[in-house]
Amino acid sequence: NRSELNEYLRARLEGIRSSLLAQHQGGQGLPNATVGTERETFLREFLSKVFPSPFRFTGGAITDSHGQITGQIDIAVEYPFLPSFPMPASGERLLLAESVAAVIEVKSDLVGQWTQVQSTVRAIRPIKRKWKGTTSLRGGAFTMRGASETSIPVVAVGYRGHTTLDGLKQRMDSTSADERPDAAYVIESGCFAGLGCEAQGILGLYGFCIVLSRLTAAVSAADSDLLAYVK
């Protein structure tokens, strides 16, 4: 129902989605129309402009205190309170697991490239964030937790893909847990599912923003033992 969303917010979200799709379409078939440019468009034109500056969006590989490492990931959403390590003159980073709030995997077509999403999730699932203690703010109250290990959430984004919410949910449900992203979003159709949120149309983009905001707020402060990386 169009009345469910503020009309000015709806108009702005429609403009953002149209811009993303237009830039993606304009690059189709060109020699430099690569996965990297799709990632950079989503990063440059959406994430880095919509979300506030304390959070950094970058690419690279993630390692944990157990010595495990991922391959190259598309976009990591970094917490603002822990370091990561760039290569000189490059935006690619080696990220400590505890510095990552979430990973975003960007594809041209979520249906045709779902096996690539599965492969990425399979590589990220074993990576563990080892906390000595965490603090989060939810529902207006601070929650403090002791020592724990948590996995890194993965959100899959496709410029194209499933045209119905039921189709996206069925794809998620039929994928094994160790290969299934925590949430998935299709820009063209607006279908979004996962992490307690379901939406379609322009509400899907808003749902994506809500979920990503929740993931970055899940840990507002943390005590992690960086010496755990020294053996």
XYZ file of N, CA, C and O in Angstrom, residues 4 8 23 31 39 46 49 52 62 66 70 76-77 87 103 119 123 132 144 174 181 183 188 198 215 230:
104
model
N 1.603 3.483 3.131
C 2.336 2.980 4.281
C 3.692 3.665 4.458
O 4.288 3.577 5.520
N 7.477 11.561 0.781
C 8.747 12.184 0.408
C 9.889 11.168 0.465
O 10.778 11.159 -0.400
N 22.591 3.125 -13.861
C 24.048 3.009 -13.960
C 24.463 1.580 -14.253
O 25.398 1.332 -15.016
N 33.444 -3.612 -22.080
C 34.590 -4.414 -21.635
C 34.884 -4.278 -20.150
O 35.358 -5.209 -19.527
N 30.099 -3.563 -7.846
C 30.333 -3.338 -6.424
C 30.601 -1.872 -6.154
O 30.044 -1.282 -5.228
N 25.404 4.458 -3.259
C 24.374 4.169 -2.278
C 24.924 4.107 -0.855
O 24.680 5.002 -0.048
N 26.862 7.058 0.712
C 26.120 8.316 0.765
C 24.922 8.243 1.707
O 24.529 9.252 2.290
N 25.894 6.998 7.664
C 26.761 8.037 8.233
C 28.230 7.640 8.260
O 28.595 6.464 8.225
N 38.922 -11.214 5.180
C 38.692 -11.198 6.623
C 39.406 -12.391 7.254
O 39.296 -13.520 6.768
N 41.444 -17.431 15.078
C 41.750 -18.858 14.928
C 42.662 -19.114 13.729
O 43.014 -20.261 13.450
N 39.049 -15.562 4.780
C 38.145 -15.668 3.635
C 38.916 -15.362 2.358
O 40.057 -14.909 2.394
N 32.664 -5.031 2.918
C 32.592 -5.233 4.357
C 32.108 -3.942 4.996
O 32.552 -2.853 4.638
N 31.167 -4.079 5.926
C 30.704 -2.938 6.715
C 31.497 -2.967 8.011
O 31.351 -3.884 8.813
N 46.370 -2.192 2.149
C 47.601 -2.202 1.379
C 47.896 -0.773 0.950
O 46.971 -0.013 0.636
N 28.837 -8.423 5.902
C 29.391 -8.511 4.547
C 28.241 -8.399 3.560
O 27.174 -8.992 3.753
N 28.919 -19.856 -2.428
C 30.354 -20.042 -2.227
C 30.918 -18.994 -1.270
O 31.733 -19.313 -0.390
N 32.457 -19.584 2.624
C 33.796 -19.153 3.032
C 33.768 -18.270 4.279
O 34.729 -18.240 5.053
N 35.380 -10.385 24.152
C 35.518 -10.473 25.606
C 34.257 -9.925 26.262
O 33.880 -10.323 27.354
N 24.371 -5.580 27.906
C 25.779 -5.961 28.029
C 25.885 -7.475 28.041
O 25.122 -8.154 28.737
N 15.442 -23.141 0.506
C 15.959 -24.369 -0.096
C 17.483 -24.437 -0.087
O 18.063 -25.425 -0.552
N 22.699 -16.892 2.674
C 22.924 -15.566 3.251
C 21.862 -15.276 4.310
O 20.765 -15.850 4.285
N 20.300 -12.518 4.657
C 19.250 -11.736 4.005
C 19.611 -11.566 2.540
O 20.781 -11.713 2.159
N 15.922 -4.478 -8.610
C 14.931 -4.246 -9.665
C 13.500 -4.501 -9.174
O 12.611 -3.671 -9.370
N 10.635 -8.666 5.818
C 10.196 -9.044 4.479
C 9.517 -7.848 3.844
O 8.703 -7.183 4.478
N 22.122 -4.125 11.972
C 23.369 -4.889 12.058
C 24.516 -4.028 12.570
O 25.337 -4.485 13.366
N 48.002 -12.935 18.128
C 49.426 -13.214 18.310
C 49.561 -14.581 18.949
O 49.026 -14.812 20.046
